[in-house]
Each structure stands twice: as structure tokens, then as C-alpha cells.
Coordinates of C-alpha atoms in Angstrom, one line a residue:
Chain A
X20 CA 18.2 -22.3 -24.5
X21 CA 15.4 -22.6 -22.0
X22 CA 15.6 -26.4 -21.6
X23 CA 14.8 -28.4 -18.6
X24 CA 18.4 -28.7 -17.7
X25 CA 18.9 -24.9 -17.4
X26 CA 15.9 -24.5 -15.3
X27 CA 17.0 -27.3 -13.0
X28 CA 20.4 -25.7 -12.7
X29 CA 18.8 -22.3 -11.8
X30 CA 16.6 -24.0 -9.3
X31 CA 19.4 -25.8 -7.6
X32 CA 21.8 -22.8 -7.5
X33 CA 18.9 -20.6 -6.3
X34 CA 18.1 -23.1 -3.6
X35 CA 21.7 -23.2 -2.4
X36 CA 22.0 -19.5 -2.5
X37 CA 18.9 -19.0 -0.4
X38 CA 20.4 -21.0 2.5
X39 CA 22.0 -18.1 4.3
X40 CA 18.9 -16.0 3.5
X41 CA 16.8 -18.6 5.3
X42 CA 19.0 -18.4 8.4
X43 CA 19.0 -14.6 8.4
X44 CA 15.2 -14.4 7.9
X45 CA 14.7 -16.9 10.8
X46 CA 17.0 -14.8 13.0
X47 CA 15.0 -11.7 12.3
X48 CA 11.6 -13.3 12.7
X49 CA 12.7 -15.0 15.9
X50 CA 13.6 -11.7 17.6
X51 CA 10.5 -10.0 16.2
X52 CA 8.3 -12.8 17.5
X53 CA 9.8 -13.1 21.0
X54 CA 11.3 -9.7 21.9
X55 CA 8.8 -7.8 19.7
X56 CA 11.5 -5.6 18.3
X57 CA 12.2 -4.9 14.6
X58 CA 15.9 -5.8 15.1
X59 CA 17.4 -3.5 12.4
X60 CA 20.6 -3.9 14.4
X61 CA 20.8 -7.3 12.8
X62 CA 22.8 -5.7 9.9
X63 CA 25.3 -4.5 12.5
X64 CA 25.5 -8.0 14.0
X65 CA 26.0 -9.5 10.6
X66 CA 28.9 -7.0 9.9
X67 CA 30.5 -7.8 13.3
X68 CA 30.3 -11.5 12.8
X69 CA 31.5 -11.3 9.2
X70 CA 34.5 -9.1 9.8
X71 CA 35.5 -11.0 13.0
X72 CA 35.6 -14.2 10.9
X73 CA 37.5 -12.4 8.2
X74 CA 40.1 -11.3 10.7
X75 CA 40.4 -14.8 12.1
X76 CA 40.7 -16.5 8.8
X77 CA 42.6 -14.1 6.5
X78 CA 44.8 -12.3 9.0
X79 CA 45.4 -14.8 11.8
X80 CA 45.2 -18.0 9.6
X81 CA 42.7 -19.8 11.8
X82 CA 40.8 -22.8 10.4
X83 CA 37.2 -22.2 9.3
X84 CA 35.4 -23.8 12.3
X85 CA 37.4 -21.9 14.9
X86 CA 36.8 -18.7 13.1
X87 CA 33.1 -19.5 13.0
X88 CA 33.1 -20.0 16.8
X89 CA 34.9 -16.7 17.2
X90 CA 32.5 -14.9 14.9
X91 CA 29.5 -16.4 16.7
X92 CA 31.0 -15.4 20.0
X93 CA 31.5 -11.8 18.8
X94 CA 27.9 -11.6 17.5
X95 CA 26.5 -13.0 20.8
X96 CA 28.5 -10.5 22.8
X97 CA 27.4 -7.7 20.6
X98 CA 23.7 -8.8 20.7
X99 CA 23.7 -9.2 24.5
X100 CA 25.4 -5.9 25.0
X101 CA 22.7 -4.2 22.8
X102 CA 20.0 -6.0 24.8
X103 CA 21.4 -5.3 28.2
X104 CA 22.7 -1.8 27.8
X105 CA 20.3 -0.6 25.1
X106 CA 16.9 -2.2 24.9
X107 CA 16.5 -2.9 28.6
X108 CA 17.1 0.7 29.4
X109 CA 14.5 1.8 26.9
X110 CA 12.0 -0.8 28.1
X111 CA 12.5 0.4 31.6
X112 CA 11.9 4.0 30.6
X113 CA 8.8 3.0 28.6
X114 CA 10.3 4.7 25.6
X115 CA 8.1 5.1 22.5
X116 CA 8.5 2.6 19.6
X117 CA 10.3 5.4 17.7
X118 CA 13.2 5.1 20.1
X119 CA 13.6 1.4 19.5
X120 CA 13.5 1.9 15.7
X121 CA 16.0 4.7 15.7
X122 CA 18.3 2.9 18.1
X123 CA 18.5 -0.4 16.2
X124 CA 18.8 1.2 12.8
X125 CA 21.4 3.8 13.9
X126 CA 23.4 1.0 15.6
X127 CA 23.6 -0.8 12.3
X128 CA 24.8 2.3 10.6
X129 CA 27.3 3.0 13.4
X130 CA 28.8 -0.5 13.0
X131 CA 28.9 0.0 9.2
X132 CA 31.0 3.2 9.6
X133 CA 33.3 1.6 12.2
X134 CA 33.9 -1.3 9.8
X135 CA 34.5 1.1 6.9
X136 CA 37.1 2.9 9.0
X137 CA 38.8 -0.1 10.3
X138 CA 38.6 -2.5 7.4
X139 CA 38.2 -0.2 4.4
X140 CA 35.5 -0.4 1.7
X141 CA 37.2 -3.0 -0.4
X142 CA 35.2 -6.2 -0.8
X143 CA 36.5 -9.0 1.4
X144 CA 35.8 -12.7 1.3
X145 CA 36.3 -15.4 3.9
X146 CA 37.5 -18.1 1.6
X147 CA 40.8 -18.0 -0.3
X148 CA 38.8 -18.9 -3.4
X149 CA 35.1 -18.9 -3.9
X150 CA 35.3 -21.8 -6.2
X151 CA 34.6 -25.2 -4.6
X152 CA 34.8 -28.7 -5.9
X153 CA 31.8 -29.6 -7.9
X154 CA 30.2 -32.7 -9.4
X155 CA 27.8 -33.1 -12.3
X156 CA 24.6 -34.8 -11.2
X157 CA 22.1 -35.5 -14.0
X158 CA 23.5 -32.6 -16.0
X159 CA 23.3 -30.1 -13.1
X160 CA 26.4 -28.7 -11.5
X161 CA 26.4 -29.4 -7.8
X162 CA 29.2 -27.9 -5.8
X163 CA 30.4 -29.0 -2.4
X164 CA 29.5 -25.6 -1.0
X165 CA 25.9 -26.2 -2.1
X166 CA 25.6 -29.5 -0.3
X167 CA 27.3 -28.2 2.8
X168 CA 25.2 -25.0 2.9
X169 CA 21.9 -26.9 2.5
X170 CA 22.9 -29.5 5.1
X171 CA 23.9 -26.9 7.6
X172 CA 20.8 -24.9 7.1
X173 CA 18.5 -27.9 7.4
X174 CA 20.2 -29.1 10.6
X175 CA 20.1 -25.6 12.2
X176 CA 16.5 -25.0 11.3
X177 CA 15.6 -28.5 12.7
X178 CA 17.5 -27.7 15.9
X179 CA 15.7 -24.4 16.2
X180 CA 12.4 -26.2 15.8
X181 CA 13.3 -28.7 18.5
X182 CA 14.5 -26.0 20.8
X183 CA 11.3 -24.0 20.3
X184 CA 8.8 -26.7 20.5
X185 CA 10.4 -29.4 22.7
X186 CA 12.5 -27.7 25.3
X187 CA 11.6 -25.8 28.5
X188 CA 13.4 -22.7 27.3
X189 CA 11.6 -22.8 24.0
X190 CA 8.3 -22.9 25.8
X191 CA 9.3 -20.0 27.8
X192 CA 10.2 -18.2 24.6
X193 CA 6.8 -18.8 23.2
X194 CA 5.1 -17.9 26.4
X195 CA 7.0 -14.6 26.6
X196 CA 6.2 -13.9 23.0
X197 CA 2.6 -14.4 23.7
X198 CA 2.3 -12.4 26.9
X199 CA 5.4 -11.2 28.7
X200 CA 3.5 -9.8 31.7
X201 CA 1.5 -13.0 32.3
X202 CA 4.7 -15.2 31.8
X203 CA 6.4 -13.0 34.4
X204 CA 3.6 -13.8 36.9
X205 CA 4.1 -17.5 36.2
X206 CA 7.7 -17.2 37.2
X207 CA 9.3 -17.0 33.7
X208 CA 12.4 -14.8 33.7
X209 CA 11.5 -12.8 30.7
X210 CA 14.8 -10.9 30.6
X211 CA 16.7 -14.2 30.4
X212 CA 14.3 -15.4 27.7
X213 CA 15.0 -12.3 25.6
X214 CA 18.8 -12.8 26.1
X215 CA 18.5 -16.4 25.0
X216 CA 16.6 -15.3 21.9
X217 CA 19.3 -12.9 21.0
X218 CA 21.9 -15.6 21.5
X219 CA 20.1 -18.0 19.2
X220 CA 19.6 -15.2 16.6
X221 CA 23.3 -14.3 16.8
X222 CA 24.3 -17.9 16.2
X223 CA 22.0 -18.1 13.2
X224 CA 23.5 -14.8 11.9
X225 CA 27.1 -16.0 12.3
X226 CA 26.5 -19.2 10.5
X227 CA 24.7 -17.4 7.7
X228 CA 27.5 -15.0 7.3
X229 CA 30.1 -17.8 7.3
X230 CA 28.1 -19.5 4.5
X231 CA 27.8 -16.2 2.6
X232 CA 31.5 -15.4 3.0
X233 CA 32.7 -18.7 1.6
X234 CA 30.6 -18.0 -1.5
X235 CA 30.8 -14.3 -2.1
X236 CA 32.5 -11.2 -0.8
X237 CA 31.1 -8.1 0.8
X238 CA 31.7 -4.5 1.7
X239 CA 30.6 -2.8 5.0
X240 CA 27.2 -1.8 3.7
X241 CA 26.2 -5.1 2.2
X242 CA 24.5 -6.4 5.4
X243 CA 21.9 -3.6 5.2
X244 CA 20.7 -4.9 1.8
X245 CA 20.8 -8.5 2.9
X246 CA 18.8 -7.6 6.0
X247 CA 16.2 -6.0 3.8
X248 CA 15.8 -9.4 2.2
X249 CA 15.3 -11.0 5.7
X250 CA 12.8 -8.3 6.6
X251 CA 10.7 -9.0 3.5
X252 CA 10.8 -12.7 4.2
X253 CA 9.7 -12.1 7.8
X254 CA 6.8 -10.0 6.5
X255 CA 5.8 -12.5 3.9
X256 CA 6.0 -15.4 6.3
X257 CA 3.6 -13.6 8.7
X258 CA 4.6 -11.6 11.7
X259 CA 6.3 -13.8 14.3
X260 CA 6.1 -17.0 12.3
X261 CA 9.8 -18.1 12.3
X262 CA 9.4 -21.0 10.0
X263 CA 7.1 -19.2 7.7
X264 CA 9.8 -16.6 7.3
X265 CA 12.3 -19.4 6.4
X266 CA 10.0 -20.8 3.7
X267 CA 9.4 -17.3 2.4
X268 CA 13.1 -16.8 2.2
X269 CA 13.5 -19.9 0.0
X270 CA 10.6 -18.7 -2.2
X271 CA 12.1 -15.2 -2.6
X272 CA 15.5 -16.7 -3.3
X273 CA 14.1 -18.9 -6.0
X274 CA 12.1 -16.0 -7.4
X275 CA 15.2 -13.9 -7.6
X276 CA 17.2 -16.7 -9.2
X277 CA 14.5 -17.3 -11.9
X278 CA 14.1 -13.6 -12.6
X279 CA 17.4 -13.7 -14.4
X280 CA 15.6 -15.2 -17.3
X281 CA 13.3 -12.2 -17.8
X282 CA 14.9 -9.2 -16.2
X283 CA 18.1 -7.6 -17.5
X284 CA 21.0 -7.7 -15.1
X285 CA 21.3 -3.9 -14.7
X286 CA 17.8 -3.9 -13.1
X287 CA 18.4 -7.1 -11.0
X288 CA 19.0 -5.2 -7.8
X289 CA 15.6 -3.5 -8.1
X290 CA 13.7 -6.8 -7.8
X291 CA 14.2 -6.8 -4.0
X292 CA 12.6 -3.4 -3.7
X293 CA 9.8 -4.3 -6.0
X294 CA 9.1 -7.4 -3.9
X295 CA 9.1 -5.3 -0.8
X296 CA 6.4 -3.1 -2.3
X297 CA 4.3 -6.0 -3.5
X298 CA 4.6 -7.6 -0.1
X299 CA 3.5 -4.4 1.7
X300 CA 0.7 -3.8 -0.8
X301 CA -0.8 -7.3 -1.0
X302 CA 0.5 -9.4 1.9
X303 CA 0.9 -7.0 4.8
X304 CA 0.0 -9.7 7.3
X305 CA 2.0 -12.4 5.5
X306 CA 0.5 -15.0 3.2
X307 CA -2.7 -15.7 5.0
X308 CA -4.5 -18.1 2.8
X309 CA -1.7 -20.6 2.8
X310 CA -0.8 -20.0 6.4
X311 CA -3.0 -22.4 8.2
X312 CA -2.4 -25.1 5.6
X313 CA 1.3 -24.3 5.7
X314 CA 1.9 -24.5 9.4
X315 CA 2.7 -28.2 9.3
X316 CA 4.4 -28.3 5.9
X317 CA 6.6 -25.3 6.9
X318 CA 7.8 -27.2 9.9
X319 CA 8.2 -30.4 8.0
X320 CA 10.1 -28.8 5.1
X321 CA 12.3 -27.1 7.6
X322 CA 13.1 -30.4 9.1
X323 CA 13.3 -32.3 5.8
X324 CA 14.6 -29.9 3.2
X325 CA 13.9 -26.2 3.8
Chain B
X22 CA 33.6 35.5 2.6
X23 CA 32.9 33.0 -0.2
X24 CA 33.5 30.2 2.4
X25 CA 31.1 31.7 4.9
X26 CA 28.5 32.3 2.2
X27 CA 28.7 28.7 1.0
X28 CA 28.4 27.5 4.6
X29 CA 25.3 29.7 5.0
X30 CA 23.8 28.1 1.9
X31 CA 24.3 24.7 3.4
X32 CA 22.8 25.8 6.8
X33 CA 19.8 27.2 5.0
X34 CA 19.3 23.9 3.1
X35 CA 19.7 21.7 6.1
X36 CA 17.4 23.8 8.3
X37 CA 14.7 23.3 5.6
X38 CA 15.5 19.5 5.5
X39 CA 15.7 19.0 9.2
X40 CA 12.6 21.1 9.9
X41 CA 10.5 19.3 7.3
X42 CA 11.7 16.0 8.5
X43 CA 10.8 17.0 12.0
X44 CA 7.3 17.7 10.9
X45 CA 7.1 14.1 9.7
X46 CA 8.9 12.3 12.5
X47 CA 8.6 14.7 15.4
X48 CA 5.1 16.1 15.1
X49 CA 3.5 13.4 13.0
X50 CA 5.2 10.5 14.8
X51 CA 5.8 8.9 11.4
X52 CA 9.0 7.0 11.2
X53 CA 10.7 7.2 7.8
X54 CA 14.3 7.4 6.8
X55 CA 13.6 8.3 3.1
X56 CA 13.9 12.0 3.5
X57 CA 17.0 12.3 1.3
X58 CA 15.2 10.7 -1.6
X59 CA 12.7 13.5 -1.7
X60 CA 15.7 15.9 -1.5
X61 CA 17.1 14.0 -4.4
X62 CA 13.9 14.0 -6.4
X63 CA 13.6 17.8 -6.1
X64 CA 17.2 18.2 -7.1
X65 CA 16.9 15.9 -10.1
X66 CA 13.6 17.4 -11.2
X67 CA 15.3 20.8 -11.3
X68 CA 18.3 19.3 -13.0
X69 CA 16.3 17.7 -15.8
X70 CA 14.0 20.6 -16.3
X71 CA 16.7 23.2 -16.4
X72 CA 19.2 21.3 -18.6
X73 CA 16.7 19.8 -21.1
X74 CA 13.9 22.3 -21.1
X75 CA 15.5 25.5 -19.9
X76 CA 12.6 26.2 -17.5
X77 CA 12.5 29.3 -15.3
X78 CA 14.3 28.6 -11.9
X79 CA 11.2 29.4 -9.8
X80 CA 9.0 27.2 -11.9
X81 CA 11.4 24.3 -11.8
X82 CA 11.8 24.6 -8.0
X83 CA 8.0 24.5 -7.8
X84 CA 8.1 21.5 -10.0
X85 CA 10.6 19.9 -7.6
X86 CA 8.2 20.5 -4.8
X87 CA 5.3 18.9 -6.7
X88 CA 7.3 15.9 -7.8
X89 CA 8.6 15.2 -4.3
X90 CA 5.1 15.6 -2.9
X91 CA 3.6 13.2 -5.5
X92 CA 6.4 10.7 -4.9
X93 CA 5.6 10.8 -1.2
X94 CA 2.1 9.4 -1.9
X95 CA 3.8 6.4 -3.5
X96 CA 5.4 5.7 -0.2
X97 CA 2.8 6.8 2.2
X98 CA -0.4 5.4 0.6
X99 CA 0.5 1.8 0.6
X100 CA 2.4 1.6 3.9
X101 CA 0.3 3.9 6.1
X102 CA -2.8 2.0 5.1
X103 CA -1.5 -0.8 7.3
X104 CA 0.4 0.7 10.3
X105 CA 3.1 3.1 11.1
X106 CA 5.6 0.3 11.6
X107 CA 5.6 -0.6 7.9
X108 CA 6.5 3.0 6.9
X109 CA 10.0 2.6 8.1
X110 CA 10.6 -0.6 6.2
X111 CA 9.0 0.6 3.1
X112 CA 11.0 3.9 3.4
X113 CA 14.3 2.0 3.5
X114 CA 13.3 0.1 0.3
X115 CA 12.0 3.2 -1.3
X116 CA 15.2 5.1 -0.6
X117 CA 17.5 2.4 -1.8
X118 CA 15.3 1.4 -4.7
X119 CA 14.8 4.8 -6.2
X120 CA 18.5 5.6 -6.0
X121 CA 19.1 2.3 -7.9
X122 CA 16.6 3.5 -10.5
X123 CA 18.4 6.9 -10.8
X124 CA 21.7 5.1 -11.2
X125 CA 20.3 3.2 -14.1
X126 CA 18.5 5.9 -16.0
X127 CA 20.5 7.6 -18.7
X128 CA 18.6 10.8 -19.1
X129 CA 19.4 11.8 -15.4
X130 CA 23.1 11.0 -15.9
X131 CA 23.1 7.5 -14.3
X132 CA 25.7 6.7 -11.8
X133 CA 28.2 9.2 -13.1
X134 CA 25.9 12.1 -12.3
X135 CA 24.0 14.9 -13.9
X136 CA 26.0 18.0 -14.8
X137 CA 25.6 21.2 -16.7
X138 CA 22.8 22.7 -14.6
X139 CA 22.8 26.4 -15.7
X140 CA 24.1 29.1 -13.4
X141 CA 21.1 31.3 -12.7
X142 CA 22.9 34.0 -10.7
X143 CA 25.8 35.9 -12.3
X144 CA 26.9 38.3 -9.6
X145 CA 27.6 37.7 -5.9
X146 CA 26.5 34.1 -6.5
X147 CA 27.1 32.6 -3.1
X148 CA 25.7 35.6 -1.3
X149 CA 22.5 35.6 -3.4
X150 CA 22.1 31.8 -2.8
X151 CA 22.8 32.2 0.9
X152 CA 20.2 34.9 1.1
X153 CA 17.6 32.8 -0.8
X154 CA 18.4 29.7 1.2
X155 CA 18.3 31.4 4.6
X156 CA 15.2 33.3 3.6
X157 CA 13.4 30.1 2.6
X158 CA 14.6 28.4 5.8
X159 CA 13.2 31.2 7.9
X160 CA 9.9 31.0 6.0
X161 CA 9.7 27.3 6.4
X162 CA 10.4 27.4 10.2
X163 CA 7.9 30.2 10.7
X164 CA 5.4 28.5 8.5
X165 CA 5.8 25.2 10.4
X166 CA 5.5 27.2 13.7
X167 CA 2.3 28.7 12.6
X168 CA 1.0 25.3 11.4
X169 CA 1.8 23.4 14.6
X170 CA 0.5 26.1 16.9
X171 CA -2.7 26.4 15.0
X172 CA -5.8 24.2 15.1
X173 CA -4.4 21.8 12.5
X174 CA -1.2 21.4 14.6
X175 CA -3.2 20.5 17.6
X176 CA -5.0 17.9 15.6
X177 CA -1.6 16.5 14.4
X178 CA -0.3 16.2 17.9
X179 CA -3.5 14.7 19.2
X180 CA -3.3 12.1 16.4
X181 CA 0.3 11.4 17.3
X182 CA -0.3 11.1 21.0
X183 CA -3.4 9.0 20.9
X184 CA -4.5 7.9 17.6
X185 CA -7.4 5.7 18.9
X186 CA -9.0 8.6 20.8
X187 CA -8.4 10.8 17.8
X188 CA -10.3 8.5 15.5
X189 CA -13.0 8.0 18.1
X190 CA -13.6 11.7 18.0
X191 CA -14.5 11.3 14.3
X192 CA -11.3 12.7 12.8
X193 CA -9.5 11.1 9.9
X194 CA -6.0 10.2 11.1
X195 CA -5.0 8.8 7.7
X196 CA -5.7 12.1 5.9
X197 CA -3.5 14.0 8.4
X198 CA -0.6 11.5 8.1
X199 CA -0.6 11.6 4.4
X200 CA -0.9 15.4 4.3
X201 CA 2.0 16.1 6.6
X202 CA 4.1 13.4 4.9
X203 CA 3.4 15.1 1.6
X204 CA 4.2 18.6 2.9
X205 CA 7.4 17.5 4.6
X206 CA 8.5 15.7 1.5
X207 CA 7.6 18.6 -0.8
X208 CA 9.7 21.0 1.3
X209 CA 12.7 18.6 1.0
X210 CA 12.1 18.8 -2.7
X211 CA 12.4 22.6 -2.6
X212 CA 15.7 22.2 -0.7
X213 CA 16.8 19.8 -3.4
X214 CA 15.9 22.3 -6.2
X215 CA 18.0 25.0 -4.5
X216 CA 20.8 22.5 -4.0
X217 CA 20.8 21.6 -7.7
X218 CA 21.0 25.3 -8.8
X219 CA 23.8 26.0 -6.3
X220 CA 26.1 23.1 -7.0
X221 CA 25.1 22.6 -10.6
X222 CA 26.1 18.9 -10.4
X223 CA 24.2 15.9 -9.0
X224 CA 25.2 12.3 -8.3
X225 CA 23.1 9.6 -6.7
X226 CA 25.8 9.1 -4.1
X227 CA 25.1 12.5 -2.5
X228 CA 21.7 11.2 -1.4
X229 CA 22.8 7.9 0.3
X230 CA 21.9 6.6 3.7
X231 CA 24.6 8.9 5.2
X232 CA 22.2 11.8 4.5
X233 CA 19.4 10.0 6.3
X234 CA 21.7 9.6 9.3
X235 CA 22.7 13.2 9.1
X236 CA 19.2 14.6 9.0
X237 CA 18.0 12.3 11.6
X238 CA 20.8 13.3 13.9
X239 CA 20.0 17.0 13.4
X240 CA 16.4 16.3 14.5
X241 CA 17.2 14.0 17.4
X242 CA 20.0 16.2 18.8
X243 CA 18.1 19.4 18.3
X244 CA 14.9 18.1 19.8
X245 CA 12.1 16.1 18.1
X246 CA 8.8 17.8 18.0
X247 CA 10.0 21.2 18.9
X248 CA 10.0 23.9 16.2
X249 CA 13.5 25.4 16.9
X250 CA 15.2 22.2 17.8
X251 CA 16.1 21.0 14.3
X252 CA 17.3 24.5 13.5
X253 CA 19.8 24.3 16.4
X254 CA 20.7 20.7 15.4
X255 CA 21.3 21.6 11.8
X256 CA 23.5 24.6 12.6
X257 CA 25.5 22.6 15.1
X258 CA 26.0 19.5 13.0
X259 CA 27.1 21.5 10.0
X260 CA 29.7 23.4 12.0
X261 CA 31.0 20.2 13.6
X262 CA 32.2 18.6 10.4
X263 CA 33.7 21.9 9.3
X264 CA 35.8 21.7 12.5
X265 CA 37.1 18.2 11.7
X266 CA 38.0 19.2 8.1
X267 CA 40.8 21.2 9.6
X268 CA 42.4 18.0 10.8
X269 CA 43.3 17.3 7.1
X270 CA 42.3 13.6 7.2
X271 CA 42.2 11.7 3.9
X272 CA 38.7 11.5 2.4
X273 CA 38.6 7.7 2.8
X274 CA 38.6 8.3 6.5
X275 CA 36.6 11.5 6.5
X276 CA 33.4 10.0 5.2
X277 CA 33.1 7.1 7.6
X278 CA 34.3 9.4 10.4
X279 CA 31.5 11.8 9.8
X280 CA 29.0 9.0 9.7
X281 CA 30.5 7.7 13.0
X282 CA 30.1 11.0 14.7
X283 CA 26.5 11.4 13.6
X284 CA 25.4 8.0 14.5
X285 CA 27.2 8.0 17.9
X286 CA 25.6 11.4 18.6
X287 CA 22.2 10.0 18.0
X288 CA 22.8 7.0 20.3
X289 CA 24.3 9.3 23.0
X290 CA 21.3 11.6 22.9
X291 CA 18.8 8.7 22.9
X292 CA 20.3 7.6 26.2
X293 CA 21.3 10.8 27.9
X294 CA 18.9 13.5 26.6
X295 CA 16.1 11.9 24.6
X296 CA 14.3 15.2 24.5
X297 CA 17.1 16.9 22.6
X298 CA 18.8 20.2 23.1
X299 CA 15.6 22.2 22.7
X300 CA 12.8 20.2 24.3
X301 CA 9.3 20.5 22.9
X302 CA 6.8 22.4 24.9
X303 CA 6.0 21.2 28.5
X304 CA 2.9 19.3 27.8
X305 CA 4.6 16.9 25.5
X306 CA 8.0 16.6 27.1
X307 CA 7.2 13.7 29.5
X308 CA 9.3 10.7 28.5
X309 CA 11.2 12.6 25.9
X310 CA 8.4 12.8 23.3
X311 CA 5.3 10.8 23.3
X312 CA 4.1 7.5 24.6

């Protein structure tokens, strides 16, 4: 039963399913790196983006790309509102870290309850059917969704890389991440940089939720668990290493896919929490040994294959 | 009368939960959302011990305290070793993960719940439970008051306000953090034990993230780091949902609506009155807590 074909199939499907996790991990790591906030409100943004797209596709009959634009717009508005009305206020007041933690986490829960009230707790999906046309390549089932998801993820991560490393705004982001006070002295508008970071994160989140929603369905409290996955990836990738987090997400996704072989399905959902503990216990600062060696490969693989 | 007594039981339980959580988050400055899981561990310990071994109620509640306390080490030792930030993330995983385990274990009833916990009080049941719960709550609040006003309490607050200076004075911050986390969690376990005996039926769903939001709201609204704040918060937030039950809404709306009220209250208070209804003593109140 455990022939090469099966393993290859698990690998491919695991890889395809880790695409949205990569985007979510990158979004989380990006905010953590630049704004220095553990953005637990990401789960709320994920919920907002998802249910906006659900509304557009299933209730209003919009085409997918238009719904995606609307979902991204909703996530951007929500993220900016949180930054402008929430985080800026707390920063101005020099609130303790506790306030930021509670605020972002409770915001996610608030969104979850609002969604449960408005949309109910039945699972909803973005696509009419979660089956997509598939081909058999060398004995492995490759669906159109797989190819689309991987292509979109690779392109987005490459774009993010270019924005961060090659544009003026990206340099501002890295400067602000490194030392916000000094960058302010050099004339960088740190507030605008933070806002831009949230916009980028919101776009990543919306695309990730679109990919997820055309493959699976979710209920209002799904994002919290999905976010936990992103948090673990961000930790494993090393604090503030956006592309490290993306690579870690692929690794975790594959690990979870292959665990089906050894762990009974009733206990599957525990793997995530076990991984979290292992990460905290053994890799609190991310995978250090490989980090220096991985800096380039991480960037390359993000550009070439994630 | 029965209704008032059952409400008093709940008030007693939540005063214990909110006060013990306040010890962790308000006085210790340790951010965790896993308090309901220690509540659950205490309840399930009592549930298993009383249904399968018929242990004496007092002994099984003590066992609930011990189990919750031991479990707290599993959470605090690995995460506090690194930094306070990690505690929050680990606590989310700990809370969700342990609930998942409880759902999958047959001898604690799995997802369908654990029933048949014996009734230990025959006459005036609710009144006796109300008296015990309120008595314990008063004891916990007074105990915590004595603790935080004593020398150990000053050490706790010194550690919270400036850990670097505290360590530089030769004190061990790690010991204090782990101790207060264990004591707070153990007290939640006691509340859980009482809960199990009173309701005689437990399901994993009772200890979901909504509970975290609720206890956190009680502490934030009441006043983090003040002894009586969480008491006020607990009483207020238990009476509030009672008021909306008179609206006769269907339960599918009720649950989320309660969550909505709790979470929006937390956010409102963070903005408008970060120090809570009962601010902590003057020395600490600057900036709504600590810097």
C-alpha cells in the first residue's frame, strides 16, 4: 500500500493544500516583522474576507475574481480601521503589550460572534462544488485547483519579495521594522509604512481565503485554528522572517499530510497543537541552524516553487 | 428562591475564576487565555473520581486543585522559559488541544459529555451549594488580598513592573511566575470541582473559548490588578446575560449574542476605561496598569 505512487500523491496534495497556509503565514510574519504586533486579529480579517466573498459569490452571483477584489477590499478596510482607530491609539498612549494582545485577540472573537449571528454556524463554501477538473500525471492526480493555487502562491510570494527588497516602500518597511524611531528621523512616514504593511497582509489573507474557500468549507470559528497554523509557521521560520515563515508553512503542511500514514484520523487535529509545543520547546527562536544557510534558498524557493 | 440560589452558585464560581485569573494576568502580568481549561480539568477530575471511584467530595475537589496545578506546569514551564509573549500562543494551543483530547477520550465521556456525577447534598441543594460557593469565593478573595498586600505580593508586582530590575536584585522571577500561575490555575480547578458537583454533567463545549472571553471580560471590566475589581466584574457580567434571557431569543442567537456583548465590552473598556471599574491602588494606576 505504501508504494511510491501513494507517497507522491500525498506529497503533491499536501503541497497544494499548504498554499493558503503559506500566504497566511507570510501575512502574519509580515505584520509581526514590521509593525511588531502579534496580529491575532488576523483570524477576524480572514473571517471578514471569507464571508464577504461568500456573500458576493453565493448570494449576489458575482464572478470569482470580482468577489476576490471585494473580499480583499473588505479585509483592507477592516485592517486599516483596526490600525488607525485601534493600534495607533494604544501606541500613542504607550499601552502595555498586554493591551495589544487582548485587543487583537478579542477583535477576532468579536468578528467570529458577529459572523455566527449574521451567517449562522453552518459550514459555507465559496465554490458551487469543491471538485475541480483533474488530470493524471505519472499516476498522480493533479487537479486544476492544485495548479492554480500553487501558481497564485508562487506569483504572490515573488511579488512580495520584489516589493520588500526592490522598491522604496519595501525599504521603508524594512527600515521601520529595524528601528522605527531612527527611520522617523530619516523622514520615513512610519504610520504610512504600517498602513501599507496591513494592506499587503490583507491582500495575502483575502487570496488565501479565496483559495481555501474554493477547496473546502468553513464555519465562523475555523479561522482561529487556521491562524494558529500561521502562528506556528511564523515561530518556526524565525521571528520576523517572512519567507522563512512561508517555507515553514510548506514544511508543516507536508508534515501534516504525511502524518495520515501513522496517526489515526480521530487524533489528526491534535497534531497542530503537538507541533506548537514542539516548536515552543525546541525552536523558540525559529530553526536557527538552517537559518543562515536557508536565507537564500528560502528566497529562491519562494520565487521558484515555494 | 431556587433561581436566586443557582445564580448565587454561579456568582461564587465566577468570582473564584475571575479572581484567580486576575492573579495571573493582573498581578503577574502573564497573558494566558487558557483559564477555562484548568476549570475543565478540575471539573473532569472530580467527575471521573466521583463516578468511577466514589471518592469523598472534599478529597476529589482537592484532587481537582492538584491536577489543575500540575497541568499548569505543563503550560508554564516550556513557555515561560522563553518569554511572556509565548505564553499566550501556547495557552491558545493548550486550551484547544486539551479540549480536543477530552473529546476523544472515552472514559471521560468524549464529545457527548460525562454524566452521572453523584448528588452529594440531599436537602436544600442549591442553598447549600450557594453557601459553599460564596464561602469559597470570599475565602479566595480575602486570601488573594492577603497575598498581594504581603511581602510576596510586593515581590510579584515588582516583578511585573520591572522584571529586569527585579532580577538584578537577585530575585528569581521565573519561580514567582510559575508559582502564581500554578496557584491561579489550581483555584480554577477548585471552581471546576464545585461546578461538577453542582451540575452533575460535563461536556467539553462548556469550556470553549467563549469562557475565556467571559472570564477575561470580567477581569478587564472589573479592573485588572485590583483585588475587588474582578468580583465586581463577575457579578455584573453574570447579571447582564440574565437580563437578556428575558428577551426570549432563540438559543442559536443567544450564544453568539452573549459572546458579542462580552467582546465588545472588553474593547470598549480598553479604549475608554483601561483601568476598569475598580482601579488598582494609586501607585499602579498610571496608564491603566503597568508599563
